[in-house]
C-alpha cells in the first residue's frame, strides 16, 4: 500500500475519535522515565500525545512524530493550550521516508504497529543511532490484542522483546539491553471497557559514542 494510503488510514483513525483533552501517558513510559533527568526526547508514533505532554510537564524538550497530520495538529494545539508549546515540537513523519533530526536522551516507541509495510527493525536501528551516550530507547509492543484493537487477526504474532532486540542488531559494545520482559496490565479502551493485556517491553541504553 502507498504512503498516501497509510496517511489516509491513520488520519481516518484519529478523525473518528474525539480529540483528547487530557491524554494519559503510557504506563511503561511513566515507570521508566519517572526518575530520569530531563533532556531531549523523541516520541515516535505520538498519537494523542499523552507521552509527549507527560514528558514536557517534567521538563523534557520533546519532538513528537506521527504519520497522521490530524494527530500532529491536535497535539500541537493541545500543547499550546497547556502552556507547553515551547517544549513540544509536533512533526509529521512517515517513518518509511523520513526520521526526525537531532540527538536524544530518550526515544520512546509505544505500540508502533501498522497494517502497512514498515521495516520496524530499520526504524528502531536509526532511533538507537540517534541516542546520545547514556540515552535510552524504550520500545513497548503489544504482547496480546485488546477486544477494541484494529488488529483482530487470530493468527497475529507478537515477537518477544529479545527477538525485537535481535532484529535491531545493535553492537553490544555500544548498546546494552537493560530490560526485556512481558508484564501484564489492565488496559482501558473506548467507552471505559477494560481488558487484561500483555506488554512486550524492551529498554536499550547507549553506552558509547
mmCIF file with all atom_site columns, C-alpha atoms in Angstrom:
data_model
loop_
_atom_site.group_PDB
_atom_site.id
_atom_site.type_symbol
_atom_site.label_atom_id
_atom_site.label_alt_id
_atom_site.label_comp_id
_atom_site.label_asym_id
_atom_site.label_entity_id
_atom_site.label_seq_id
_atom_site.pdbx_PDB_ins_code
_atom_site.Cartn_x
_atom_site.Cartn_y
_atom_site.Cartn_z
_atom_site.occupancy
_atom_site.B_iso_or_equiv
_atom_site.pdbx_formal_charge
_atom_site.auth_seq_id
_atom_site.auth_comp_id
_atom_site.auth_asym_id
_atom_site.auth_atom_id
_atom_site.pdbx_PDB_model_num
ATOM 1   C CA . UNK A 1 1   ? 0.000   0.000   0.000  1.00 0.00 ? 1   UNK A CA 1
ATOM 2   C CA . UNK A 1 2   ? 1.169   3.521   -0.717 1.00 0.00 ? 2   UNK A CA 1
ATOM 3   C CA . UNK A 1 3   ? 2.372   6.174   1.708  1.00 0.00 ? 3   UNK A CA 1
ATOM 4   C CA . UNK A 1 4   ? -0.780  8.157   0.881  1.00 0.00 ? 4   UNK A CA 1
ATOM 5   C CA . UNK A 1 5   ? -2.911  5.157   1.821  1.00 0.00 ? 5   UNK A CA 1
ATOM 6   C CA . UNK A 1 6   ? -1.127  4.846   5.171  1.00 0.00 ? 6   UNK A CA 1
ATOM 7   C CA . UNK A 1 7   ? -1.538  8.536   5.979  1.00 0.00 ? 7   UNK A CA 1
ATOM 8   C CA . UNK A 1 8   ? -5.189  8.430   4.961  1.00 0.00 ? 8   UNK A CA 1
ATOM 9   C CA . UNK A 1 9   ? -5.809  5.351   7.093  1.00 0.00 ? 9   UNK A CA 1
ATOM 10  C CA . UNK A 1 10  ? -4.300  6.881   10.242 1.00 0.00 ? 10  UNK A CA 1
ATOM 11  C CA . UNK A 1 11  ? -5.936  10.255  9.637  1.00 0.00 ? 11  UNK A CA 1
ATOM 12  C CA . UNK A 1 12  ? -9.221  8.360   9.497  1.00 0.00 ? 12  UNK A CA 1
ATOM 13  C CA . UNK A 1 13  ? -8.453  6.544   12.760 1.00 0.00 ? 13  UNK A CA 1
ATOM 14  C CA . UNK A 1 14  ? -7.851  9.811   14.615 1.00 0.00 ? 14  UNK A CA 1
ATOM 15  C CA . UNK A 1 15  ? -10.656 11.724  12.923 1.00 0.00 ? 15  UNK A CA 1
ATOM 16  C CA . UNK A 1 16  ? -13.090 9.034   14.109 1.00 0.00 ? 16  UNK A CA 1
ATOM 17  C CA . UNK A 1 17  ? -12.024 9.649   17.719 1.00 0.00 ? 17  UNK A CA 1
ATOM 18  C CA . UNK A 1 18  ? -12.909 12.769  19.706 1.00 0.00 ? 18  UNK A CA 1
ATOM 19  C CA . UNK A 1 19  ? -9.871  14.964  20.251 1.00 0.00 ? 19  UNK A CA 1
ATOM 20  C CA . UNK A 1 20  ? -8.326  14.110  23.632 1.00 0.00 ? 20  UNK A CA 1
ATOM 21  C CA . UNK A 1 21  ? -8.306  16.932  26.150 1.00 0.00 ? 21  UNK A CA 1
ATOM 22  C CA . UNK A 1 22  ? -6.070  15.298  28.757 1.00 0.00 ? 22  UNK A CA 1
ATOM 23  C CA . UNK A 1 23  ? -4.446  12.178  27.279 1.00 0.00 ? 23  UNK A CA 1
ATOM 24  C CA . UNK A 1 24  ? -2.650  9.932   29.763 1.00 0.00 ? 24  UNK A CA 1
ATOM 25  C CA . UNK A 1 25  ? 0.921   8.723   29.309 1.00 0.00 ? 25  UNK A CA 1
ATOM 26  C CA . UNK A 1 26  ? 1.593   5.075   28.690 1.00 0.00 ? 26  UNK A CA 1
ATOM 27  C CA . UNK A 1 27  ? 2.266   3.175   31.909 1.00 0.00 ? 27  UNK A CA 1
ATOM 28  C CA . UNK A 1 28  ? 5.612   1.812   30.737 1.00 0.00 ? 28  UNK A CA 1
ATOM 29  C CA . UNK A 1 29  ? 6.899   5.288   29.937 1.00 0.00 ? 29  UNK A CA 1
ATOM 30  C CA . UNK A 1 30  ? 5.901   6.620   33.352 1.00 0.00 ? 30  UNK A CA 1
ATOM 31  C CA . UNK A 1 31  ? 7.631   3.780   35.183 1.00 0.00 ? 31  UNK A CA 1
ATOM 32  C CA . UNK A 1 32  ? 10.764  4.036   33.019 1.00 0.00 ? 32  UNK A CA 1
ATOM 33  C CA . UNK A 1 33  ? 11.265  7.798   32.834 1.00 0.00 ? 33  UNK A CA 1
ATOM 34  C CA . UNK A 1 34  ? 9.963   8.973   36.218 1.00 0.00 ? 34  UNK A CA 1
ATOM 35  C CA . UNK A 1 35  ? 13.460  9.175   37.698 1.00 0.00 ? 35  UNK A CA 1
ATOM 36  C CA . UNK A 1 36  ? 15.409  10.165  34.580 1.00 0.00 ? 36  UNK A CA 1
ATOM 37  C CA . UNK A 1 37  ? 16.837  13.693  34.404 1.00 0.00 ? 37  UNK A CA 1
ATOM 38  C CA . UNK A 1 38  ? 15.026  15.711  31.715 1.00 0.00 ? 38  UNK A CA 1
ATOM 39  C CA . UNK A 1 39  ? 16.696  16.238  28.388 1.00 0.00 ? 39  UNK A CA 1
ATOM 40  C CA . UNK A 1 40  ? 15.718  15.857  24.740 1.00 0.00 ? 40  UNK A CA 1
ATOM 41  C CA . UNK A 1 41  ? 13.087  13.214  23.974 1.00 0.00 ? 41  UNK A CA 1
ATOM 42  C CA . UNK A 1 42  ? 11.614  11.792  20.791 1.00 0.00 ? 42  UNK A CA 1
ATOM 43  C CA . UNK A 1 43  ? 8.148   10.214  20.762 1.00 0.00 ? 43  UNK A CA 1
ATOM 44  C CA . UNK A 1 44  ? 7.719   8.001   17.691 1.00 0.00 ? 44  UNK A CA 1
ATOM 45  C CA . UNK A 1 45  ? 4.058   7.499   16.813 1.00 0.00 ? 45  UNK A CA 1
ATOM 46  C CA . UNK A 1 46  ? 2.899   10.136  19.283 1.00 0.00 ? 46  UNK A CA 1
ATOM 47  C CA . UNK A 1 47  ? -0.827  9.599   18.679 1.00 0.00 ? 47  UNK A CA 1
ATOM 48  C CA . UNK A 1 48  ? -2.992  11.663  21.028 1.00 0.00 ? 48  UNK A CA 1
ATOM 49  C CA . UNK A 1 49  ? 0.130   12.988  22.751 1.00 0.00 ? 49  UNK A CA 1
ATOM 50  C CA . UNK A 1 50  ? -0.130  11.672  26.294 1.00 0.00 ? 50  UNK A CA 1
ATOM 51  C CA . UNK A 1 51  ? 3.537   10.694  26.431 1.00 0.00 ? 51  UNK A CA 1
ATOM 52  C CA . UNK A 1 52  ? 4.789   13.952  24.930 1.00 0.00 ? 52  UNK A CA 1
ATOM 53  C CA . UNK A 1 53  ? 2.720   16.055  27.324 1.00 0.00 ? 53  UNK A CA 1
ATOM 54  C CA . UNK A 1 54  ? 3.799   13.999  30.338 1.00 0.00 ? 54  UNK A CA 1
ATOM 55  C CA . UNK A 1 55  ? 7.456   14.405  29.442 1.00 0.00 ? 55  UNK A CA 1
ATOM 56  C CA . UNK A 1 56  ? 7.118   18.123  28.713 1.00 0.00 ? 56  UNK A CA 1
ATOM 57  C CA . UNK A 1 57  ? 5.487   18.728  32.077 1.00 0.00 ? 57  UNK A CA 1
ATOM 58  C CA . UNK A 1 58  ? 8.574   17.186  33.658 1.00 0.00 ? 58  UNK A CA 1
ATOM 59  C CA . UNK A 1 59  ? 10.979  19.486  31.873 1.00 0.00 ? 59  UNK A CA 1
ATOM 60  C CA . UNK A 1 60  ? 11.780  17.474  28.758 1.00 0.00 ? 60  UNK A CA 1
ATOM 61  C CA . UNK A 1 61  ? 12.006  19.077  25.323 1.00 0.00 ? 61  UNK A CA 1
ATOM 62  C CA . UNK A 1 62  ? 10.026  16.716  23.123 1.00 0.00 ? 62  UNK A CA 1
ATOM 63  C CA . UNK A 1 63  ? 9.887   16.073  19.411 1.00 0.00 ? 63  UNK A CA 1
ATOM 64  C CA . UNK A 1 64  ? 6.618   14.222  18.763 1.00 0.00 ? 64  UNK A CA 1
ATOM 65  C CA . UNK A 1 65  ? 6.250   12.464  15.418 1.00 0.00 ? 65  UNK A CA 1
ATOM 66  C CA . UNK A 1 66  ? 3.309   10.739  13.781 1.00 0.00 ? 66  UNK A CA 1
ATOM 67  C CA . UNK A 1 67  ? 2.228   9.830   10.257 1.00 0.00 ? 67  UNK A CA 1
ATOM 68  C CA . UNK A 1 68  ? -1.200  11.360  10.902 1.00 0.00 ? 68  UNK A CA 1
ATOM 69  C CA . UNK A 1 69  ? -1.473  15.087  10.250 1.00 0.00 ? 69  UNK A CA 1
ATOM 70  C CA . UNK A 1 70  ? -4.655  15.037  12.346 1.00 0.00 ? 70  UNK A CA 1
ATOM 71  C CA . UNK A 1 71  ? -2.781  13.666  15.369 1.00 0.00 ? 71  UNK A CA 1
ATOM 72  C CA . UNK A 1 72  ? 0.126   16.098  14.921 1.00 0.00 ? 72  UNK A CA 1
ATOM 73  C CA . UNK A 1 73  ? -2.118  19.150  14.580 1.00 0.00 ? 73  UNK A CA 1
ATOM 74  C CA . UNK A 1 74  ? -4.221  18.158  17.581 1.00 0.00 ? 74  UNK A CA 1
ATOM 75  C CA . UNK A 1 75  ? -1.142  17.665  19.748 1.00 0.00 ? 75  UNK A CA 1
ATOM 76  C CA . UNK A 1 76  ? 0.363   20.994  18.698 1.00 0.00 ? 76  UNK A CA 1
ATOM 77  C CA . UNK A 1 77  ? -2.863  22.792  19.652 1.00 0.00 ? 77  UNK A CA 1
ATOM 78  C CA . UNK A 1 78  ? -3.125  20.912  22.927 1.00 0.00 ? 78  UNK A CA 1
ATOM 79  C CA . UNK A 1 79  ? 0.489   21.710  23.835 1.00 0.00 ? 79  UNK A CA 1
ATOM 80  C CA . UNK A 1 80  ? -0.081  25.414  23.222 1.00 0.00 ? 80  UNK A CA 1
ATOM 81  C CA . UNK A 1 81  ? -3.287  25.397  25.249 1.00 0.00 ? 81  UNK A CA 1
ATOM 82  C CA . UNK A 1 82  ? -1.398  23.804  28.166 1.00 0.00 ? 82  UNK A CA 1
ATOM 83  C CA . UNK A 1 83  ? 1.441   26.322  28.010 1.00 0.00 ? 83  UNK A CA 1
ATOM 84  C CA . UNK A 1 84  ? 3.827   23.690  26.677 1.00 0.00 ? 84  UNK A CA 1
ATOM 85  C CA . UNK A 1 85  ? 4.212   24.955  23.147 1.00 0.00 ? 85  UNK A CA 1
ATOM 86  C CA . UNK A 1 86  ? 7.857   25.813  23.782 1.00 0.00 ? 86  UNK A CA 1
ATOM 87  C CA . UNK A 1 87  ? 8.624   22.271  24.946 1.00 0.00 ? 87  UNK A CA 1
ATOM 88  C CA . UNK A 1 88  ? 6.856   20.194  22.291 1.00 0.00 ? 88  UNK A CA 1
ATOM 89  C CA . UNK A 1 89  ? 7.550   20.222  18.569 1.00 0.00 ? 89  UNK A CA 1
ATOM 90  C CA . UNK A 1 90  ? 4.994   18.087  16.717 1.00 0.00 ? 90  UNK A CA 1
ATOM 91  C CA . UNK A 1 91  ? 6.117   16.858  13.301 1.00 0.00 ? 91  UNK A CA 1
ATOM 92  C CA . UNK A 1 92  ? 4.511   14.677  10.653 1.00 0.00 ? 92  UNK A CA 1
ATOM 93  C CA . UNK A 1 93  ? 6.752   11.829  9.506  1.00 0.00 ? 93  UNK A CA 1
ATOM 94  C CA . UNK A 1 94  ? 6.154   8.652   7.593  1.00 0.00 ? 94  UNK A CA 1
ATOM 95  C CA . UNK A 1 95  ? 8.975   6.636   9.093  1.00 0.00 ? 95  UNK A CA 1
ATOM 96  C CA . UNK A 1 96  ? 9.421   4.754   5.849  1.00 0.00 ? 96  UNK A CA 1
ATOM 97  C CA . UNK A 1 97  ? 10.543  8.013   4.273  1.00 0.00 ? 97  UNK A CA 1
ATOM 98  C CA . UNK A 1 98  ? 11.817  10.394  6.965  1.00 0.00 ? 98  UNK A CA 1
ATOM 99  C CA . UNK A 1 99  ? 13.051  10.463  10.550 1.00 0.00 ? 99  UNK A CA 1
ATOM 100 C CA . UNK A 1 100 ? 13.190  13.429  12.951 1.00 0.00 ? 100 UNK A CA 1
ATOM 101 C CA . UNK A 1 101 ? 16.597  15.080  13.078 1.00 0.00 ? 101 UNK A CA 1
ATOM 102 C CA . UNK A 1 102 ? 18.688  15.567  16.197 1.00 0.00 ? 102 UNK A CA 1
ATOM 103 C CA . UNK A 1 103 ? 20.193  13.670  19.110 1.00 0.00 ? 103 UNK A CA 1
ATOM 104 C CA . UNK A 1 104 ? 18.101  12.435  22.017 1.00 0.00 ? 104 UNK A CA 1
ATOM 105 C CA . UNK A 1 105 ? 18.393  11.309  25.616 1.00 0.00 ? 105 UNK A CA 1
ATOM 106 C CA . UNK A 1 106 ? 15.185  9.285   25.413 1.00 0.00 ? 106 UNK A CA 1
ATOM 107 C CA . UNK A 1 107 ? 13.340  7.831   22.459 1.00 0.00 ? 107 UNK A CA 1
ATOM 108 C CA . UNK A 1 108 ? 10.064  6.024   23.002 1.00 0.00 ? 108 UNK A CA 1
ATOM 109 C CA . UNK A 1 109 ? 8.168   3.910   20.505 1.00 0.00 ? 109 UNK A CA 1
ATOM 110 C CA . UNK A 1 110 ? 4.921   2.665   22.006 1.00 0.00 ? 110 UNK A CA 1
ATOM 111 C CA . UNK A 1 111 ? 2.828   0.211   20.008 1.00 0.00 ? 111 UNK A CA 1
ATOM 112 C CA . UNK A 1 112 ? 4.428   1.162   16.716 1.00 0.00 ? 112 UNK A CA 1
ATOM 113 C CA . UNK A 1 113 ? 2.300   -1.364  14.838 1.00 0.00 ? 113 UNK A CA 1
ATOM 114 C CA . UNK A 1 114 ? 0.631   -0.727  11.495 1.00 0.00 ? 114 UNK A CA 1
ATOM 115 C CA . UNK A 1 115 ? -1.262  -2.707  8.839  1.00 0.00 ? 115 UNK A CA 1
ATOM 116 C CA . UNK A 1 116 ? 1.083   -1.155  6.267  1.00 0.00 ? 116 UNK A CA 1
ATOM 117 C CA . UNK A 1 117 ? 4.571   -2.220  5.280  1.00 0.00 ? 117 UNK A CA 1
ATOM 118 C CA . UNK A 1 118 ? 7.105   -0.834  7.752  1.00 0.00 ? 118 UNK A CA 1
ATOM 119 C CA . UNK A 1 119 ? 10.627  -2.096  8.353  1.00 0.00 ? 119 UNK A CA 1
ATOM 120 C CA . UNK A 1 120 ? 10.433  -1.602  12.103 1.00 0.00 ? 120 UNK A CA 1
ATOM 121 C CA . UNK A 1 121 ? 13.877  -3.019  12.739 1.00 0.00 ? 121 UNK A CA 1
ATOM 122 C CA . UNK A 1 122 ? 15.421  -0.395  10.473 1.00 0.00 ? 122 UNK A CA 1
ATOM 123 C CA . UNK A 1 123 ? 13.400  2.393   12.087 1.00 0.00 ? 123 UNK A CA 1
ATOM 124 C CA . UNK A 1 124 ? 14.436  1.281   15.574 1.00 0.00 ? 124 UNK A CA 1
ATOM 125 C CA . UNK A 1 125 ? 18.055  0.940   14.461 1.00 0.00 ? 125 UNK A CA 1
ATOM 126 C CA . UNK A 1 126 ? 18.004  4.535   13.222 1.00 0.00 ? 126 UNK A CA 1
ATOM 127 C CA . UNK A 1 127 ? 16.448  5.532   16.553 1.00 0.00 ? 127 UNK A CA 1
ATOM 128 C CA . UNK A 1 128 ? 19.211  3.791   18.507 1.00 0.00 ? 128 UNK A CA 1
ATOM 129 C CA . UNK A 1 129 ? 21.819  5.667   16.498 1.00 0.00 ? 129 UNK A CA 1
ATOM 130 C CA . UNK A 1 130 ? 20.030  8.946   17.283 1.00 0.00 ? 130 UNK A CA 1
ATOM 131 C CA . UNK A 1 131 ? 20.595  8.418   21.012 1.00 0.00 ? 131 UNK A CA 1
ATOM 132 C CA . UNK A 1 132 ? 23.192  10.418  22.861 1.00 0.00 ? 132 UNK A CA 1
ATOM 133 C CA . UNK A 1 133 ? 25.583  8.477   25.099 1.00 0.00 ? 133 UNK A CA 1
ATOM 134 C CA . UNK A 1 134 ? 23.621  7.221   28.136 1.00 0.00 ? 134 UNK A CA 1
ATOM 135 C CA . UNK A 1 135 ? 20.387  7.825   26.235 1.00 0.00 ? 135 UNK A CA 1
ATOM 136 C CA . UNK A 1 136 ? 17.677  5.163   26.216 1.00 0.00 ? 136 UNK A CA 1
ATOM 137 C CA . UNK A 1 137 ? 15.390  3.646   23.602 1.00 0.00 ? 137 UNK A CA 1
ATOM 138 C CA . UNK A 1 138 ? 12.112  2.359   25.046 1.00 0.00 ? 138 UNK A CA 1
ATOM 139 C CA . UNK A 1 139 ? 10.159  0.041   22.757 1.00 0.00 ? 139 UNK A CA 1
ATOM 140 C CA . UNK A 1 140 ? 6.792   -1.159  24.028 1.00 0.00 ? 140 UNK A CA 1
ATOM 141 C CA . UNK A 1 141 ? 4.871   -3.555  21.810 1.00 0.00 ? 141 UNK A CA 1
ATOM 142 C CA . UNK A 1 142 ? 1.607   -5.371  22.133 1.00 0.00 ? 142 UNK A CA 1
ATOM 143 C CA . UNK A 1 143 ? 2.048   -8.849  23.522 1.00 0.00 ? 143 UNK A CA 1
ATOM 144 C CA . UNK A 1 144 ? -1.675  -9.519  23.082 1.00 0.00 ? 144 UNK A CA 1
ATOM 145 C CA . UNK A 1 145 ? -4.622  -7.877  21.356 1.00 0.00 ? 145 UNK A CA 1
ATOM 146 C CA . UNK A 1 146 ? -7.385  -5.951  23.083 1.00 0.00 ? 146 UNK A CA 1
ATOM 147 C CA . UNK A 1 147 ? -11.021 -6.507  22.094 1.00 0.00 ? 147 UNK A CA 1
ATOM 148 C CA . UNK A 1 148 ? -11.089 -2.984  20.624 1.00 0.00 ? 148 UNK A CA 1
ATOM 149 C CA . UNK A 1 149 ? -7.836  -3.214  18.638 1.00 0.00 ? 149 UNK A CA 1
ATOM 150 C CA . UNK A 1 150 ? -7.927  -2.507  14.906 1.00 0.00 ? 150 UNK A CA 1
ATOM 151 C CA . UNK A 1 151 ? -5.985  -5.760  14.501 1.00 0.00 ? 151 UNK A CA 1
ATOM 152 C CA . UNK A 1 152 ? -8.205  -8.737  15.288 1.00 0.00 ? 152 UNK A CA 1
ATOM 153 C CA . UNK A 1 153 ? -6.217  -11.248 13.252 1.00 0.00 ? 153 UNK A CA 1
ATOM 154 C CA . UNK A 1 154 ? -6.400  -14.522 15.247 1.00 0.00 ? 154 UNK A CA 1
ATOM 155 C CA . UNK A 1 155 ? -3.043  -15.517 13.726 1.00 0.00 ? 155 UNK A CA 1
ATOM 156 C CA . UNK A 1 156 ? -1.303  -12.307 14.753 1.00 0.00 ? 156 UNK A CA 1
ATOM 157 C CA . UNK A 1 157 ? 2.182   -12.937 16.136 1.00 0.00 ? 157 UNK A CA 1
ATOM 158 C CA . UNK A 1 158 ? 3.754   -10.866 18.909 1.00 0.00 ? 158 UNK A CA 1
ATOM 159 C CA . UNK A 1 159 ? 7.575   -11.095 18.820 1.00 0.00 ? 159 UNK A CA 1
ATOM 160 C CA . UNK A 1 160 ? 9.242   -11.266 22.228 1.00 0.00 ? 160 UNK A CA 1
ATOM 161 C CA . UNK A 1 161 ? 11.394  -8.317  23.335 1.00 0.00 ? 161 UNK A CA 1
ATOM 162 C CA . UNK A 1 162 ? 14.700  -10.137 22.868 1.00 0.00 ? 162 UNK A CA 1
ATOM 163 C CA . UNK A 1 163 ? 13.571  -11.148 19.389 1.00 0.00 ? 163 UNK A CA 1
ATOM 164 C CA . UNK A 1 164 ? 12.935  -7.469  18.627 1.00 0.00 ? 164 UNK A CA 1
ATOM 165 C CA . UNK A 1 165 ? 16.376  -6.626  20.025 1.00 0.00 ? 165 UNK A CA 1
ATOM 166 C CA . UNK A 1 166 ? 17.974  -9.291  17.817 1.00 0.00 ? 166 UNK A CA 1
ATOM 167 C CA . UNK A 1 167 ? 16.237  -7.825  14.789 1.00 0.00 ? 167 UNK A CA 1
ATOM 168 C CA . UNK A 1 168 ? 17.607  -4.352  15.521 1.00 0.00 ? 168 UNK A CA 1
ATOM 169 C CA . UNK A 1 169 ? 21.070  -5.977  15.577 1.00 0.00 ? 169 UNK A CA 1
ATOM 170 C CA . UNK A 1 170 ? 22.996  -3.414  17.634 1.00 0.00 ? 170 UNK A CA 1
ATOM 171 C CA . UNK A 1 171 ? 26.644  -3.750  18.624 1.00 0.00 ? 171 UNK A CA 1
ATOM 172 C CA . UNK A 1 172 ? 26.719  -4.777  22.318 1.00 0.00 ? 172 UNK A CA 1
ATOM 173 C CA . UNK A 1 173 ? 29.884  -2.736  22.724 1.00 0.00 ? 173 UNK A CA 1
ATOM 174 C CA . UNK A 1 174 ? 27.810  0.397   22.123 1.00 0.00 ? 174 UNK A CA 1
ATOM 175 C CA . UNK A 1 175 ? 24.270  -0.506  23.218 1.00 0.00 ? 175 UNK A CA 1
ATOM 176 C CA . UNK A 1 176 ? 23.107  -2.524  26.220 1.00 0.00 ? 176 UNK A CA 1
ATOM 177 C CA . UNK A 1 177 ? 19.723  -4.171  26.749 1.00 0.00 ? 177 UNK A CA 1
ATOM 178 C CA . UNK A 1 178 ? 18.591  -3.018  30.203 1.00 0.00 ? 178 UNK A CA 1
ATOM 179 C CA . UNK A 1 179 ? 15.142  -4.560  30.202 1.00 0.00 ? 179 UNK A CA 1
ATOM 180 C CA . UNK A 1 180 ? 13.343  -7.217  28.180 1.00 0.00 ? 180 UNK A CA 1
ATOM 181 C CA . UNK A 1 181 ? 10.180  -8.595  29.742 1.00 0.00 ? 181 UNK A CA 1
ATOM 182 C CA . UNK A 1 182 ? 6.445   -9.114  29.286 1.00 0.00 ? 182 UNK A CA 1
ATOM 183 C CA . UNK A 1 183 ? 4.440   -7.533  32.131 1.00 0.00 ? 183 UNK A CA 1
ATOM 184 C CA . UNK A 1 184 ? 0.653   -7.555  32.222 1.00 0.00 ? 184 UNK A CA 1
ATOM 185 C CA . UNK A 1 185 ? -1.705  -4.691  32.999 1.00 0.00 ? 185 UNK A CA 1
ATOM 186 C CA . UNK A 1 186 ? -5.362  -3.688  32.820 1.00 0.00 ? 186 UNK A CA 1
ATOM 187 C CA . UNK A 1 187 ? -5.998  -1.554  29.744 1.00 0.00 ? 187 UNK A CA 1
ATOM 188 C CA . UNK A 1 188 ? -8.922  0.836   29.334 1.00 0.00 ? 188 UNK A CA 1
ATOM 189 C CA . UNK A 1 189 ? -10.432 1.297   25.895 1.00 0.00 ? 189 UNK A CA 1
ATOM 190 C CA . UNK A 1 190 ? -13.290 3.181   24.245 1.00 0.00 ? 190 UNK A CA 1
ATOM 191 C CA . UNK A 1 191 ? -16.357 3.609   26.405 1.00 0.00 ? 191 UNK A CA 1
ATOM 192 C CA . UNK A 1 192 ? -14.441 2.609   29.522 1.00 0.00 ? 192 UNK A CA 1
ATOM 193 C CA . UNK A 1 193 ? -14.080 -1.043  28.510 1.00 0.00 ? 193 UNK A CA 1
ATOM 194 C CA . UNK A 1 194 ? -11.242 -2.852  30.251 1.00 0.00 ? 194 UNK A CA 1
ATOM 195 C CA . UNK A 1 195 ? -9.169  -5.925  29.465 1.00 0.00 ? 195 UNK A CA 1
ATOM 196 C CA . UNK A 1 196 ? -6.009  -7.548  30.761 1.00 0.00 ? 196 UNK A CA 1
ATOM 197 C CA . UNK A 1 197 ? -3.208  -7.241  28.215 1.00 0.00 ? 197 UNK A CA 1
ATOM 198 C CA . UNK A 1 198 ? 0.451   -8.134  27.902 1.00 0.00 ? 198 UNK A CA 1
ATOM 199 C CA . UNK A 1 199 ? 3.111   -5.584  27.001 1.00 0.00 ? 199 UNK A CA 1
ATOM 200 C CA . UNK A 1 200 ? 6.437   -6.537  25.472 1.00 0.00 ? 200 UNK A CA 1
ATOM 201 C CA . UNK A 1 201 ? 8.961   -4.098  26.918 1.00 0.00 ? 201 UNK A CA 1
ATOM 202 C CA . UNK A 1 202 ? 12.462  -3.518  25.567 1.00 0.00 ? 202 UNK A CA 1
ATOM 203 C CA . UNK A 1 203 ? 14.792  -0.869  27.018 1.00 0.00 ? 203 UNK A CA 1
ATOM 204 C CA . UNK A 1 204 ? 18.144  -0.245  25.363 1.00 0.00 ? 204 UNK A CA 1
ATOM 205 C CA . UNK A 1 205 ? 20.821  2.161   26.646 1.00 0.00 ? 205 UNK A CA 1
ATOM 206 C CA . UNK A 1 206 ? 23.598  3.651   24.530 1.00 0.00 ? 206 UNK A CA 1
ATOM 207 C CA . UNK A 1 207 ? 26.854  3.240   26.424 1.00 0.00 ? 207 UNK A CA 1
ATOM 208 C CA . UNK A 1 208 ? 29.416  4.563   23.939 1.00 0.00 ? 208 UNK A CA 1
ATOM 209 C CA . UNK A 1 209 ? 29.659  7.046   21.028 1.00 0.00 ? 209 UNK A CA 1
#
